[in-house]
Short mmCIF file of C-alpha atoms in Angstrom, two decimals:
data_model
loop_
_atom_site.label_atom_id
_atom_site.label_comp_id
_atom_site.label_asym_id
_atom_site.label_seq_id
_atom_site.Cartn_x
_atom_site.Cartn_y
_atom_site.Cartn_z
CA UNK A 26 80.19 -26.16 7.15
CA UNK A 27 78.09 -29.29 6.54
CA UNK A 28 75.49 -28.06 8.99
CA UNK A 29 75.39 -24.74 7.19
CA UNK A 30 74.80 -26.46 3.85
CA UNK A 31 72.06 -28.62 5.36
CA UNK A 32 70.43 -25.57 6.95
CA UNK A 33 70.59 -23.63 3.65
CA UNK A 34 69.15 -26.63 1.79
CA UNK A 35 66.29 -26.90 4.32
CA UNK A 36 65.64 -23.19 4.05
CA UNK A 37 65.48 -23.35 0.25
CA UNK A 38 63.14 -26.37 0.44
CA UNK A 39 60.80 -24.57 2.90
CA UNK A 40 60.85 -21.47 0.70
CA UNK A 41 60.01 -23.60 -2.37
CA UNK A 42 57.10 -25.30 -0.54
CA UNK A 43 55.85 -21.96 0.69
CA UNK A 44 55.96 -20.51 -2.85
CA UNK A 45 54.09 -23.56 -4.22
CA UNK A 46 51.32 -23.15 -1.64
CA UNK A 47 51.14 -19.42 -2.40
CA UNK A 48 50.86 -20.15 -6.14
CA UNK A 49 48.08 -22.69 -5.44
CA UNK A 50 46.19 -20.18 -3.31
CA UNK A 51 46.68 -17.54 -6.04
CA UNK A 52 45.25 -19.85 -8.74
CA UNK A 53 42.27 -20.67 -6.56
CA UNK A 54 41.68 -16.98 -5.76
CA UNK A 55 41.87 -16.06 -9.48
CA UNK A 56 39.40 -18.83 -10.40
CA UNK A 57 37.02 -17.76 -7.64
CA UNK A 58 37.35 -14.13 -8.75
CA UNK A 59 36.40 -15.00 -12.33
CA UNK A 60 33.41 -17.07 -11.26
CA UNK A 61 32.20 -14.27 -8.98
CA UNK A 62 32.62 -11.73 -11.80
CA UNK A 63 30.47 -13.83 -14.12
CA UNK A 64 27.84 -14.31 -11.39
CA UNK A 65 27.89 -10.57 -10.73
CA UNK A 66 27.33 -9.87 -14.44
CA UNK A 67 24.38 -12.29 -14.51
CA UNK A 68 22.85 -10.65 -11.45
CA UNK A 69 23.30 -7.19 -12.99
CA UNK A 70 21.46 -8.33 -16.15
CA UNK A 71 18.64 -9.76 -14.03
CA UNK A 72 18.45 -6.52 -12.06
CA UNK A 73 18.20 -4.47 -15.27
CA UNK A 74 15.41 -6.73 -16.52
CA UNK A 75 13.50 -6.49 -13.25
CA UNK A 76 13.93 -2.71 -13.12
CA UNK A 77 12.62 -2.34 -16.67
CA UNK A 78 9.67 -4.60 -15.83
CA UNK A 79 9.04 -2.55 -12.71
CA UNK A 80 8.91 0.70 -14.71
CA UNK A 81 6.48 -0.90 -17.17
CA UNK A 82 4.25 -2.02 -14.30
CA UNK A 83 4.38 1.43 -12.71
CA UNK A 84 3.21 2.97 -15.99
CA UNK A 85 0.31 0.52 -16.44
CA UNK A 86 -0.77 0.58 -12.77
CA UNK A 87 -2.86 3.79 -13.05
CA UNK A 88 -4.73 2.31 -16.03
CA UNK A 89 -5.43 -0.86 -14.07
CA UNK A 90 -6.54 1.18 -11.06
CA UNK A 91 -8.94 3.19 -13.21
CA UNK A 92 -10.44 0.04 -14.72
CA UNK A 93 -10.94 -1.47 -11.26
CA UNK A 94 -12.55 1.72 -10.02
CA UNK A 95 -14.92 1.81 -12.98
CA UNK A 96 -15.84 -1.85 -12.43
CA UNK A 97 -16.68 -1.14 -8.79
CA UNK A 98 -18.77 1.88 -9.78
CA UNK A 99 -20.71 -0.15 -12.36
CA UNK A 100 -21.32 -2.86 -9.76
CA UNK A 101 -22.61 -0.32 -7.24
CA UNK A 102 -24.80 1.38 -9.84
CA UNK A 103 -26.32 -1.92 -10.92
CA UNK A 104 -27.07 -2.88 -7.33
CA UNK A 105 -28.28 0.48 -6.04
CA UNK A 106 -29.62 2.07 -9.23
CA UNK A 107 -32.64 -0.21 -9.84
CA UNK A 108 -33.80 0.33 -6.25
CA UNK A 109 -34.48 3.96 -7.05
CA UNK A 110 -37.04 2.85 -9.65
CA UNK A 111 -39.22 1.35 -6.92
CA UNK A 112 -39.19 4.40 -4.67
CA UNK A 113 -41.81 6.38 -6.56
CA UNK A 114 -41.72 9.14 -9.10
CA UNK A 115 -42.02 8.49 -12.83
CA UNK A 116 -41.40 4.78 -12.34
CA UNK A 117 -44.37 4.23 -9.99
CA UNK A 118 -46.20 2.18 -12.65
CA UNK A 119 -43.40 -0.31 -12.56
CA UNK A 120 -43.72 -0.52 -8.79
CA UNK A 121 -47.49 -1.17 -9.02
CA UNK A 122 -46.95 -3.96 -11.54
CA UNK A 123 -44.33 -5.63 -9.39
CA UNK A 124 -46.59 -5.46 -6.30
CA UNK A 125 -49.52 -7.01 -8.19
CA UNK A 126 -47.48 -9.97 -9.39
CA UNK A 127 -46.17 -10.79 -5.95
CA UNK A 128 -42.71 -12.07 -5.37
CA UNK A 129 -41.13 -15.37 -4.64
CA UNK A 130 -40.07 -15.77 -1.07
CA UNK A 131 -37.89 -18.81 -0.91
CA UNK A 132 -37.17 -18.62 2.79
CA UNK A 133 -40.57 -17.41 3.95
CA UNK A 134 -43.11 -19.90 5.33
CA UNK A 135 -46.72 -19.32 4.49
CA UNK A 136 -49.62 -21.31 5.94
CA UNK A 137 -51.72 -20.30 2.91
CA UNK A 138 -49.36 -22.10 0.56
CA UNK A 139 -49.54 -25.19 2.73
CA UNK A 140 -53.34 -25.30 2.70
CA UNK A 141 -53.43 -24.66 -1.04
CA UNK A 142 -51.29 -27.70 -1.66
CA UNK A 143 -53.56 -29.82 0.53
CA UNK A 144 -50.86 -30.59 3.00
CA UNK A 145 -52.55 -29.87 6.32
CA UNK A 146 -50.26 -30.85 9.18
CA UNK A 147 -53.11 -32.70 10.94
CA UNK A 148 -53.95 -34.79 7.88
CA UNK A 149 -50.42 -36.14 7.50
CA UNK A 150 -50.80 -38.58 10.36
CA UNK A 151 -48.71 -39.07 13.42
CA UNK A 152 -45.30 -37.46 13.43
CA UNK A 153 -42.06 -39.11 14.39
CA UNK A 154 -42.61 -38.33 18.07
CA UNK A 155 -45.93 -40.19 18.12
CA UNK A 156 -44.75 -43.43 16.51
CA UNK A 157 -44.44 -46.63 18.50
CA UNK A 158 -41.18 -48.18 19.58
#
């Protein structure tokens, strides 16, 4: 009979410990559930904001595309259009004037320009290869 009482007492104690651990796990699960619900709500609000921003961008994209296309066309017309003036036709007077004035050639080397400036290569003296040691 004493062993039976001790066994029943141990069984009740184990059951009580088990219930306490279950209650602790339940409290933790409920807390985690609430925090995940609030995080889920925040993410849903962010998603709605991003989706609305996306629809706004989709609406304005064709306008932006048209502006870019027009800018490219203007650039091409400014670069190619004036060339047609120099190819003859009604603008041939402009071509004659531009040929009479001559153009600047920054990368071209002209021996005439060198002699005009009085810088004859022979009159400069010995070059670096002819100097003494």
